[in-house]
């Protein structure tokens, strides 16, 4: 049976209040630990964000540190609707005169008109081949590497729409469609590739026994040398022809890739005159990458300044105010900005390139200086991306930043080790809190036990005092009555 405890009833003492206040005093170290834990957790979160900012700076620096990046070129066209262009790093700077005299075209065939797409054509085997026709289409030369594809048309699957589906499912390098005009429905077969050598030949083994007439499945044949009155050529297979700097070039595709090293030309229209295509270093991409680097540096510089500052007005410091690792990182980043480099005699400092340090420790791009520097991209490339393992002072600015950020965030880096140190401190703090909680629980039990016993003893003494008073009063009354 459970007992009911009401400390204080016997003595009038507020035992629960007394014990509660004493326990509150014992909990003071726990409250201090909880405050410390909150601060440690805030610092850990701050270092987590700091690591993210460093990673962004590392990525931005890594792009500028790639020597291949500074070799990238851009291409522009005076008539992009007719000739568009793109350049790779191997494209030589220069100007190219392009005239398009003929566009590449895919071979296309059309059947005679049928009543509708459900009309039965006939059964047999349709063979599809890719290759090239001579000028009068009397000789067909199969395309190198291609293989004829046979499409069997059986009973119940010889409607125009069924034949279209079977041709498309055969993956023979052609696409079949049905086009309806005033005369009826026609089967159109078109090569999937442009160019003279991707033209189509269709031959038929007709189940009606005559594969050369225009009846049954034979009506879908196209082999002018051996049959007449069958499929009709609507578009001839044709190569693209262009004149590049006075030289005629021919291509099965409207994309000329490799005709000029590193330059890809896409032909969209024939031209009556030349289109000028210019290839030059991609200064816009270079400016954008430099801006990204400046932005990434400024993000971390502002963040560190905010986290390590002390506000005299509020009398409060940032989450990392006084943190040795954060302050050291801030100083090292600032030092990197002001370092000279022997990578380029023309641009020994970032400020020579137009990246100027401001009074608050951030960077600002001087566009006039930067544009002037990028007029000689090879020298700017050295200033950012030069590598010299034997003499690090001769390395490019971006290389230095990439290495520094990689080291800071590496397994033994200052940010990584400080982050782990904070995690360890939080764990120790939690362990201490648990030990104190156990200790306080025991103290509370002991105090309740002691004050409950005191309450009982005082109650007994009060009872005894009352009894003595009663006896004394009775004795005095008895003595007065004699």
Short mmCIF file of C-alpha atoms in Angstrom, two decimals:
data_model
loop_
_atom_site.label_atom_id
_atom_site.label_comp_id
_atom_site.label_asym_id
_atom_site.label_seq_id
_atom_site.Cartn_x
_atom_site.Cartn_y
_atom_site.Cartn_z
CA UNK A 1 0.00 0.00 0.00
CA UNK A 2 1.41 3.41 -0.99
CA UNK A 3 2.15 5.88 1.77
CA UNK A 4 1.03 9.51 1.67
CA UNK A 5 3.76 11.99 2.61
CA UNK A 6 2.95 15.56 3.57
CA UNK A 7 6.14 17.07 4.99
CA UNK A 8 5.50 20.04 7.27
CA UNK A 9 2.15 18.99 8.71
CA UNK A 10 3.67 17.90 11.98
CA UNK A 11 6.00 20.84 12.56
CA UNK A 12 4.63 23.65 10.45
CA UNK A 13 7.91 23.74 8.46
CA UNK A 14 7.59 24.16 4.62
CA UNK A 15 9.91 21.22 3.95
CA UNK A 16 9.25 21.11 0.16
CA UNK A 17 10.10 24.79 -0.24
CA UNK A 18 13.27 24.43 1.84
CA UNK A 19 14.45 21.37 -0.12
CA UNK A 20 13.54 23.01 -3.46
CA UNK A 21 15.70 26.05 -2.66
CA UNK A 22 18.62 23.95 -1.49
CA UNK A 23 18.41 21.79 -4.65
CA UNK A 24 18.30 24.95 -6.78
CA UNK A 25 21.62 25.97 -5.24
CA UNK A 26 23.06 22.56 -6.05
CA UNK A 27 21.91 22.97 -9.68
CA UNK A 28 23.90 26.18 -10.23
CA UNK A 29 26.88 24.31 -11.79
CA UNK A 30 24.46 22.57 -14.18
CA UNK A 31 23.01 25.89 -15.30
CA UNK A 32 26.53 27.16 -15.89
CA UNK A 33 27.31 24.05 -17.98
CA UNK A 34 24.11 24.54 -19.97
CA UNK A 35 25.10 28.12 -20.75
CA UNK A 36 28.54 26.93 -21.84
CA UNK A 37 26.95 24.20 -24.00
CA UNK A 38 24.77 26.76 -25.77
CA UNK A 39 27.81 28.89 -26.52
CA UNK A 40 29.78 25.88 -27.77
CA UNK A 41 26.90 24.85 -30.03
CA UNK A 42 26.72 28.36 -31.49
CA UNK A 43 30.46 28.29 -32.17
CA UNK A 44 30.15 24.88 -33.82
CA UNK A 45 27.41 26.18 -36.11
CA UNK A 46 29.55 29.21 -36.93
CA UNK A 47 32.49 27.00 -37.92
CA UNK A 48 30.16 24.87 -40.04
CA UNK A 49 29.15 27.94 -42.05
CA UNK A 50 32.77 29.09 -42.13
CA UNK A 51 33.77 25.78 -43.71
CA UNK A 52 31.09 26.30 -46.38
CA UNK A 53 32.45 29.76 -47.20
CA UNK A 54 35.96 28.33 -47.46
CA UNK A 55 34.76 25.61 -49.84
CA UNK A 56 33.19 28.27 -52.07
CA UNK A 57 36.44 30.23 -52.10
CA UNK A 58 38.39 27.07 -52.87
CA UNK A 59 36.14 26.29 -55.87
CA UNK A 60 36.42 29.83 -57.22
CA UNK A 61 40.21 29.82 -56.83
CA UNK A 62 40.51 26.34 -58.39
CA UNK A 63 38.86 27.56 -61.59
CA UNK A 64 41.30 30.46 -61.92
CA UNK A 65 44.19 28.14 -61.07
CA UNK A 66 43.54 25.91 -64.11
CA UNK A 67 45.89 26.81 -66.94
CA UNK A 68 43.39 25.35 -69.44
CA UNK A 69 40.75 27.85 -68.33
CA UNK A 70 42.84 30.75 -69.61
CA UNK A 71 43.08 29.10 -73.04
CA UNK A 72 39.34 28.99 -73.57
CA UNK A 73 38.10 30.96 -76.54
CA UNK A 74 34.77 32.37 -77.67
CA UNK A 75 33.46 32.65 -81.19
CA UNK A 76 31.13 35.29 -82.62
CA UNK A 77 29.34 35.44 -85.96
CA UNK A 78 28.27 38.46 -87.99
CA UNK A 79 25.16 36.47 -89.02
CA UNK A 80 24.40 33.86 -86.36
CA UNK A 81 21.04 33.04 -88.01
CA UNK A 82 22.98 31.66 -90.99
CA UNK A 83 26.23 30.48 -89.39
CA UNK A 84 26.62 30.09 -85.63
CA UNK A 85 29.93 29.18 -84.06
CA UNK A 86 31.47 27.88 -80.84
CA UNK A 87 35.14 27.51 -79.99
CA UNK A 88 37.18 25.21 -77.77
CA UNK A 89 40.54 25.92 -76.14
CA UNK A 90 42.37 24.60 -79.21
CA UNK A 91 40.84 27.20 -81.54
CA UNK A 92 43.32 29.74 -82.79
CA UNK A 93 42.39 33.40 -82.46
CA UNK A 94 41.52 34.90 -85.79
CA UNK A 95 38.82 35.72 -88.31
CA UNK A 96 37.18 33.32 -90.77
CA UNK A 97 35.09 34.15 -93.85
CA UNK A 98 32.29 31.58 -94.31
CA UNK A 99 29.91 31.34 -97.27
CA UNK A 100 27.22 28.64 -97.34
CA UNK A 101 26.32 27.54 -100.87
CA UNK A 102 24.31 24.43 -99.97
CA UNK A 103 22.77 22.94 -96.83
CA UNK A 104 22.85 19.25 -96.04
CA UNK A 105 19.51 17.52 -96.56
CA UNK A 106 18.02 14.15 -95.65
CA UNK A 107 16.72 11.84 -98.39
CA UNK A 108 12.91 11.59 -98.38
CA UNK A 109 10.50 9.33 -100.30
CA UNK A 110 6.72 9.34 -100.64
CA UNK A 111 4.30 6.64 -101.76
CA UNK A 112 1.30 7.01 -104.06
CA UNK A 113 -1.93 8.16 -102.43
CA UNK A 114 -4.12 5.59 -100.65
CA UNK A 115 -7.72 6.02 -99.60
CA UNK A 116 -6.76 6.38 -95.92
CA UNK A 117 -4.20 5.14 -93.39
CA UNK A 118 -6.14 1.89 -92.79
CA UNK A 119 -5.98 0.86 -96.44
CA UNK A 120 -4.38 -2.56 -96.98
CA UNK A 121 -1.20 -2.37 -99.08
CA UNK A 122 0.04 -5.95 -99.32
CA UNK A 123 2.28 -8.50 -97.61
CA UNK A 124 5.89 -9.53 -98.10
CA UNK A 125 9.33 -8.33 -97.02
CA UNK A 126 10.58 -4.75 -97.25
CA UNK A 127 14.36 -4.33 -97.23
CA UNK A 128 15.75 -0.93 -96.08
CA UNK A 129 19.31 0.11 -97.01
CA UNK A 130 21.31 3.30 -96.52
CA UNK A 131 23.94 4.49 -99.00
CA UNK A 132 24.54 6.83 -101.91
CA UNK A 133 22.97 7.15 -105.35
CA UNK A 134 24.86 8.33 -108.40
CA UNK A 135 23.68 11.38 -110.37
CA UNK A 136 21.06 9.58 -112.49
CA UNK A 137 20.17 7.14 -109.69
CA UNK A 138 21.14 4.08 -111.67
CA UNK A 139 23.79 2.92 -109.20
CA UNK A 140 23.41 2.56 -105.42
CA UNK A 141 26.51 2.19 -103.20
CA UNK A 142 25.75 0.85 -99.67
CA UNK A 143 27.00 3.03 -96.85
CA UNK A 144 30.16 1.78 -95.16
CA UNK A 145 29.36 0.06 -91.87
CA UNK A 146 25.60 -0.09 -92.47
CA UNK A 147 23.59 -3.31 -92.65
CA UNK A 148 20.36 -3.87 -94.60
CA UNK A 149 17.28 -4.33 -92.41
CA UNK A 150 14.39 -6.57 -93.47
CA UNK A 151 10.88 -5.72 -92.30
CA UNK A 152 8.36 -8.55 -92.68
CA UNK A 153 4.78 -7.50 -93.35
CA UNK A 154 2.35 -10.33 -92.61
CA UNK A 155 -1.40 -10.77 -93.09
CA UNK A 156 -3.43 -8.44 -90.88
CA UNK A 157 -0.52 -6.01 -90.47
CA UNK A 158 -0.33 -4.61 -93.98
CA UNK A 159 -2.35 -1.43 -93.51
CA UNK A 160 -0.51 1.82 -94.18
CA UNK A 161 -0.42 2.67 -90.46
CA UNK A 162 0.76 -0.83 -89.47
CA UNK A 163 3.56 -0.70 -92.04
CA UNK A 164 4.58 2.71 -90.67
CA UNK A 165 4.77 1.26 -87.12
CA UNK A 166 6.81 -1.78 -88.23
CA UNK A 167 9.32 0.37 -90.14
CA UNK A 168 9.83 2.66 -87.14
CA UNK A 169 10.22 -0.30 -84.77
CA UNK A 170 12.95 -1.80 -86.99
CA UNK A 171 15.51 0.96 -86.15
CA UNK A 172 16.75 0.90 -89.73
CA UNK A 173 17.96 4.50 -89.78
CA UNK A 174 14.78 5.89 -91.27
CA UNK A 175 11.53 7.36 -89.96
CA UNK A 176 8.15 6.60 -91.51
CA UNK A 177 5.18 8.96 -91.27
CA UNK A 178 1.77 9.27 -92.91
CA UNK A 179 0.99 12.53 -94.67
CA UNK A 180 -2.55 13.27 -95.84
CA UNK A 181 -3.27 15.58 -98.74
CA UNK A 182 -6.19 16.17 -101.11
CA UNK A 183 -5.45 12.90 -102.91
CA UNK A 184 -5.40 10.69 -99.81
CA UNK A 185 -2.89 9.22 -97.37
CA UNK A 186 0.76 8.74 -98.33
CA UNK A 187 3.56 6.87 -96.57
CA UNK A 188 6.66 9.08 -96.26
CA UNK A 189 10.03 7.48 -95.48
CA UNK A 190 12.87 9.84 -94.52
CA UNK A 191 16.48 9.11 -93.64
CA UNK A 192 17.42 9.97 -90.07
CA UNK A 193 20.71 11.43 -91.27
CA UNK A 194 21.50 14.17 -93.75
CA UNK A 195 24.01 13.75 -96.54
CA UNK A 196 24.42 12.01 -99.87
CA UNK A 197 25.71 8.80 -98.30
CA UNK A 198 22.65 8.42 -96.03
CA UNK A 199 20.13 8.09 -98.86
CA UNK A 200 17.58 5.27 -98.88
CA UNK A 201 16.96 2.25 -101.12
CA UNK A 202 13.81 0.20 -100.59
CA UNK A 203 13.49 -3.21 -102.23
CA UNK A 204 10.56 -5.59 -101.88
CA UNK A 205 9.94 -9.31 -102.00
CA UNK A 206 6.21 -9.22 -102.70
CA UNK A 207 3.99 -12.11 -101.67
CA UNK A 208 1.95 -11.58 -104.85
CA UNK A 209 4.86 -12.97 -106.86
CA UNK A 210 5.72 -9.77 -108.74
CA UNK A 211 8.19 -7.51 -106.93
CA UNK A 212 8.72 -5.06 -109.79
CA UNK A 213 5.24 -3.70 -110.36
CA UNK A 214 3.32 -0.99 -108.55
CA UNK A 215 0.80 -3.36 -106.97
CA UNK A 216 0.79 -4.81 -103.43
CA UNK A 217 3.80 -4.21 -101.22
CA UNK A 218 5.88 -3.55 -104.35
CA UNK A 219 4.31 -0.07 -104.45
CA UNK A 220 6.55 0.85 -101.50
CA UNK A 221 9.80 -0.01 -103.29
CA UNK A 222 12.33 2.61 -104.32
CA UNK A 223 15.02 1.31 -106.65
CA UNK A 224 14.92 3.38 -109.86
CA UNK A 225 17.41 1.09 -111.62
CA UNK A 226 15.11 -1.93 -111.50
CA UNK A 227 11.55 -0.70 -110.99
CA UNK A 228 9.25 2.14 -112.03
CA UNK A 229 6.01 3.68 -110.84
CA UNK A 230 6.67 3.03 -107.17
CA UNK A 231 7.89 5.42 -104.36
CA UNK A 232 8.79 8.95 -105.47
CA UNK A 233 11.80 10.94 -104.29
CA UNK A 234 10.60 14.18 -102.71
CA UNK A 235 13.97 15.35 -101.35
CA UNK A 236 17.39 14.20 -102.51
CA UNK A 237 20.06 13.31 -99.99
CA UNK A 238 22.52 16.17 -100.07
CA UNK A 239 25.78 17.25 -98.44
CA UNK A 240 26.42 20.71 -97.07
CA UNK A 241 28.86 22.81 -99.10
CA UNK A 242 30.60 25.86 -97.66
CA UNK A 243 33.54 28.03 -98.58
CA UNK A 244 35.87 28.69 -95.64
CA UNK A 245 38.48 31.37 -96.25
CA UNK A 246 38.28 30.65 -99.98
CA UNK A 247 38.44 26.85 -99.68
CA UNK A 248 35.40 24.71 -100.48
CA UNK A 249 34.49 22.08 -97.89
CA UNK A 250 31.79 19.42 -98.05
CA UNK A 251 30.04 17.73 -95.13
CA UNK A 252 27.23 15.20 -94.72
CA UNK A 253 26.00 17.31 -91.78
CA UNK A 254 25.17 20.97 -91.36
CA UNK A 255 27.56 20.99 -88.41
CA UNK A 256 31.16 21.49 -89.47
CA UNK A 257 33.18 20.24 -86.51
CA UNK A 258 36.94 20.16 -86.97
CA UNK A 259 37.05 21.75 -90.42
CA UNK A 260 38.82 24.55 -88.56
CA UNK A 261 40.63 23.15 -85.50
CA UNK A 262 38.76 23.90 -82.28
CA UNK A 263 35.89 25.59 -84.10
CA UNK A 264 32.39 24.19 -84.58
CA UNK A 265 30.25 25.86 -87.24
CA UNK A 266 26.50 25.24 -87.50
CA UNK A 267 25.04 26.07 -90.89
CA UNK A 268 21.39 27.16 -90.92
CA UNK A 269 20.94 29.11 -94.17
CA UNK A 270 22.64 29.54 -97.51
CA UNK A 271 24.31 32.94 -97.86
CA UNK A 272 24.78 35.26 -100.80
CA UNK A 273 27.93 36.73 -99.21
CA UNK A 274 30.45 35.73 -96.59
CA UNK A 275 29.71 35.59 -92.88
CA UNK A 276 32.56 36.70 -90.61
CA UNK A 277 33.32 34.43 -87.68
CA UNK A 278 35.79 35.73 -85.11
CA UNK A 279 37.63 33.66 -82.51
CA UNK A 280 39.14 35.43 -79.49
CA UNK A 281 40.03 34.69 -75.86
CA UNK A 282 36.86 34.37 -73.78
CA UNK A 283 37.41 37.50 -71.69
CA UNK A 284 33.78 37.54 -70.53
CA UNK A 285 34.19 34.10 -68.94
CA UNK A 286 37.47 35.25 -67.41
CA UNK A 287 35.86 38.36 -65.91
CA UNK A 288 32.99 36.29 -64.56
CA UNK A 289 35.37 33.82 -62.90
CA UNK A 290 37.37 36.65 -61.32
CA UNK A 291 34.14 38.26 -60.07
CA UNK A 292 33.13 34.91 -58.54
CA UNK A 293 36.49 34.71 -56.77
CA UNK A 294 36.12 38.26 -55.41
CA UNK A 295 32.56 37.54 -54.27
CA UNK A 296 33.61 34.29 -52.53
CA UNK A 297 36.49 36.07 -50.77
CA UNK A 298 34.26 38.96 -49.66
CA UNK A 299 31.66 36.55 -48.27
CA UNK A 300 34.16 34.92 -45.93
CA UNK A 301 35.88 38.22 -45.07
CA UNK A 302 32.58 39.82 -44.03
CA UNK A 303 31.52 36.72 -42.13
CA UNK A 304 34.74 36.53 -40.13
CA UNK A 305 34.60 40.26 -39.37
CA UNK A 306 31.04 39.89 -38.07
CA UNK A 307 31.73 36.74 -36.04
CA UNK A 308 34.90 38.04 -34.36
CA UNK A 309 33.85 41.65 -33.64
CA UNK A 310 32.96 43.19 -30.27
CA UNK A 311 30.01 45.59 -30.19
CA UNK A 312 30.80 48.31 -27.63
CA UNK A 313 27.19 49.52 -27.72
CA UNK A 314 25.54 46.21 -26.86
CA UNK A 315 28.57 45.01 -24.87
CA UNK A 316 28.37 41.74 -26.79
CA UNK A 317 30.90 39.95 -28.94
CA UNK A 318 30.35 37.79 -32.01
CA UNK A 319 30.10 34.02 -31.67
CA UNK A 320 33.80 33.64 -32.55
CA UNK A 321 35.06 36.75 -30.78
CA UNK A 322 38.38 35.81 -29.20
CA UNK A 323 38.45 32.40 -30.91
CA UNK A 324 42.09 31.78 -31.75
CA UNK A 325 41.47 29.67 -34.87
CA UNK A 326 39.00 32.14 -36.36
CA UNK A 327 41.28 35.11 -35.74
CA UNK A 328 44.27 33.23 -37.16
CA UNK A 329 42.31 32.31 -40.29
CA UNK A 330 41.23 35.92 -40.74
CA UNK A 331 44.81 37.18 -40.46
CA UNK A 332 46.17 34.57 -42.87
CA UNK A 333 43.55 35.38 -45.50
CA UNK A 334 44.35 39.08 -45.24
CA UNK A 335 48.04 38.31 -45.51
CA UNK A 336 47.45 36.28 -48.69
CA UNK A 337 45.78 39.28 -50.31
CA UNK A 338 48.83 41.44 -49.77
CA UNK A 339 51.44 38.88 -50.80
CA UNK A 340 53.49 39.48 -53.92
CA UNK A 341 54.00 36.77 -56.52
CA UNK A 342 56.90 36.15 -58.86
CA UNK A 343 54.62 34.36 -61.34
CA UNK A 344 54.26 37.49 -63.46
CA UNK A 345 56.68 40.38 -63.50
CA UNK A 346 53.91 42.53 -64.99
CA UNK A 347 51.37 41.76 -62.26
CA UNK A 348 53.21 41.03 -58.99
CA UNK A 349 50.23 42.08 -56.84
CA UNK A 350 46.49 41.52 -57.06
CA UNK A 351 46.03 45.29 -57.09
CA UNK A 352 48.00 45.43 -60.36
CA UNK A 353 45.24 43.29 -61.88
CA UNK A 354 42.52 45.56 -60.55
CA UNK A 355 41.65 43.55 -57.42
CA UNK A 356 42.01 46.23 -54.78
CA UNK A 357 41.82 45.75 -51.00
CA UNK A 358 39.31 48.03 -49.25
CA UNK A 359 39.53 49.50 -45.75
CA UNK A 360 37.14 46.83 -44.38
CA UNK A 361 39.35 44.01 -45.69
CA UNK A 362 37.18 43.14 -48.69
CA UNK A 363 38.15 43.19 -52.38
CA UNK A 364 36.82 45.47 -55.09
CA UNK A 365 37.33 45.04 -58.83
CA UNK A 366 38.74 48.02 -60.67
CA UNK A 367 37.21 47.32 -64.09
CA UNK A 368 39.51 49.70 -65.94
CA UNK A 369 42.64 47.96 -64.64
CA UNK A 370 41.20 44.48 -65.14
CA UNK A 371 40.11 45.14 -68.72
CA UNK A 372 43.53 46.52 -69.55
CA UNK A 373 45.19 43.46 -68.02
CA UNK A 374 42.93 41.01 -69.89
CA UNK A 375 44.11 42.51 -73.16
CA UNK A 376 47.12 40.22 -72.55
CA UNK A 377 45.44 37.07 -71.16
CA UNK A 378 48.62 34.99 -71.24
CA UNK A 379 50.26 37.25 -68.65
CA UNK A 380 47.12 37.27 -66.49
CA UNK A 381 47.04 33.48 -66.76
CA UNK A 382 50.56 33.31 -65.30
CA UNK A 383 49.62 35.71 -62.48
CA UNK A 384 46.75 33.43 -61.41
CA UNK A 385 47.69 29.89 -62.44
CA UNK A 386 51.49 29.52 -62.47
CA UNK A 387 52.78 26.54 -60.45
CA UNK A 388 56.26 26.34 -58.93
CA UNK A 389 56.59 23.60 -56.33
CA UNK A 390 60.25 24.44 -55.77
CA UNK A 391 59.53 28.09 -55.02
CA UNK A 392 55.95 28.75 -53.78
CA UNK A 393 56.55 32.51 -53.92
CA UNK A 394 56.50 32.20 -57.71
CA UNK A 395 53.08 30.56 -57.79
CA UNK A 396 49.95 32.30 -59.04
CA UNK A 397 47.49 34.00 -56.70
CA UNK A 398 44.70 31.52 -57.39
CA UNK A 399 47.06 28.59 -56.80
CA UNK A 400 48.01 30.03 -53.41
CA UNK A 401 44.38 30.51 -52.38
CA UNK A 402 43.42 27.05 -53.60
CA UNK A 403 46.20 25.42 -51.59
CA UNK A 404 45.49 27.49 -48.47
CA UNK A 405 41.76 26.74 -48.42
CA UNK A 406 42.39 23.05 -49.12
CA UNK A 407 44.83 22.93 -46.21
CA UNK A 408 42.48 24.80 -43.83
CA UNK A 409 39.58 22.44 -44.55
CA UNK A 410 41.69 19.26 -44.79
CA UNK A 411 41.70 16.48 -42.20
CA UNK A 412 44.43 18.22 -40.19
CA UNK A 413 43.47 21.79 -41.09
CA UNK A 414 42.75 24.50 -38.53
CA UNK A 415 39.03 24.65 -39.32
CA UNK A 416 38.61 20.87 -39.23
CA UNK A 417 40.54 20.39 -35.99
CA UNK A 418 38.78 23.32 -34.30
CA UNK A 419 35.40 21.91 -35.36
CA UNK A 420 36.28 18.52 -33.90
CA UNK A 421 37.54 20.21 -30.74
CA UNK A 422 34.18 21.93 -30.30
CA UNK A 423 32.33 18.63 -30.80
CA UNK A 424 34.54 17.01 -28.15
CA UNK A 425 33.94 19.92 -25.75
CA UNK A 426 30.17 19.62 -26.23
CA UNK A 427 30.33 15.90 -25.46
CA UNK A 428 32.39 16.50 -22.31
CA UNK A 429 29.93 19.18 -21.26
CA UNK A 430 26.98 16.81 -21.73
CA UNK A 431 28.76 14.11 -19.73
CA UNK A 432 29.39 16.58 -16.89
CA UNK A 433 25.75 17.65 -16.92
CA UNK A 434 24.62 14.04 -16.61
CA UNK A 435 26.97 13.43 -13.66
CA UNK A 436 25.74 16.59 -11.91
CA UNK A 437 22.12 15.62 -12.54
CA UNK A 438 22.73 12.24 -10.90
CA UNK A 439 24.45 13.94 -7.96
CA UNK A 440 21.64 16.50 -7.50
CA UNK A 441 19.01 13.74 -7.60
CA UNK A 442 20.80 11.94 -4.75
CA UNK A 443 21.15 15.18 -2.76
CA UNK A 444 17.44 15.91 -3.20
CA UNK A 445 16.52 12.46 -1.86
CA UNK A 446 18.85 12.90 1.12
CA UNK A 447 17.50 16.36 1.95
CA UNK A 448 13.91 15.17 1.75
CA UNK A 449 14.74 12.27 4.02
CA UNK A 450 16.55 14.48 6.54
CA UNK A 451 13.94 17.27 6.60
CA UNK A 452 11.13 14.75 6.77
CA UNK A 453 12.80 13.23 9.86
CA UNK A 454 13.28 16.72 11.32
CA UNK A 455 9.63 17.50 10.63
CA UNK A 456 8.61 14.34 12.47
CA UNK A 457 10.92 15.09 15.44
CA UNK A 458 9.72 18.68 15.77
CA UNK A 459 6.15 17.42 15.60
CA UNK A 460 6.79 14.98 18.45
CA UNK A 461 8.44 17.72 20.54
CA UNK A 462 5.52 20.02 19.90
CA UNK A 463 3.15 17.27 21.07
CA UNK A 464 5.22 16.69 24.20
CA UNK A 465 5.29 20.43 24.98
CA UNK A 466 1.52 20.58 24.63
CA UNK A 467 1.11 17.61 26.97
CA UNK A 468 3.43 19.19 29.57
CA UNK A 469 1.50 22.45 29.37
CA UNK A 470 -1.76 20.59 29.91
CA UNK A 471 -0.34 18.76 32.94
CA UNK A 472 1.07 21.95 34.41
CA UNK A 473 -2.26 23.70 33.96
CA UNK A 474 -4.11 20.80 35.65
CA UNK A 475 -1.65 20.81 38.52
CA UNK A 476 -2.01 24.56 39.04
CA UNK A 477 -5.79 24.22 39.03
CA UNK A 478 -5.68 21.39 41.60
CA UNK A 479 -3.42 23.38 43.92
CA UNK A 480 -5.68 26.45 43.75
CA UNK A 481 -8.80 24.56 44.78
CA UNK A 482 -7.42 23.40 48.17
#
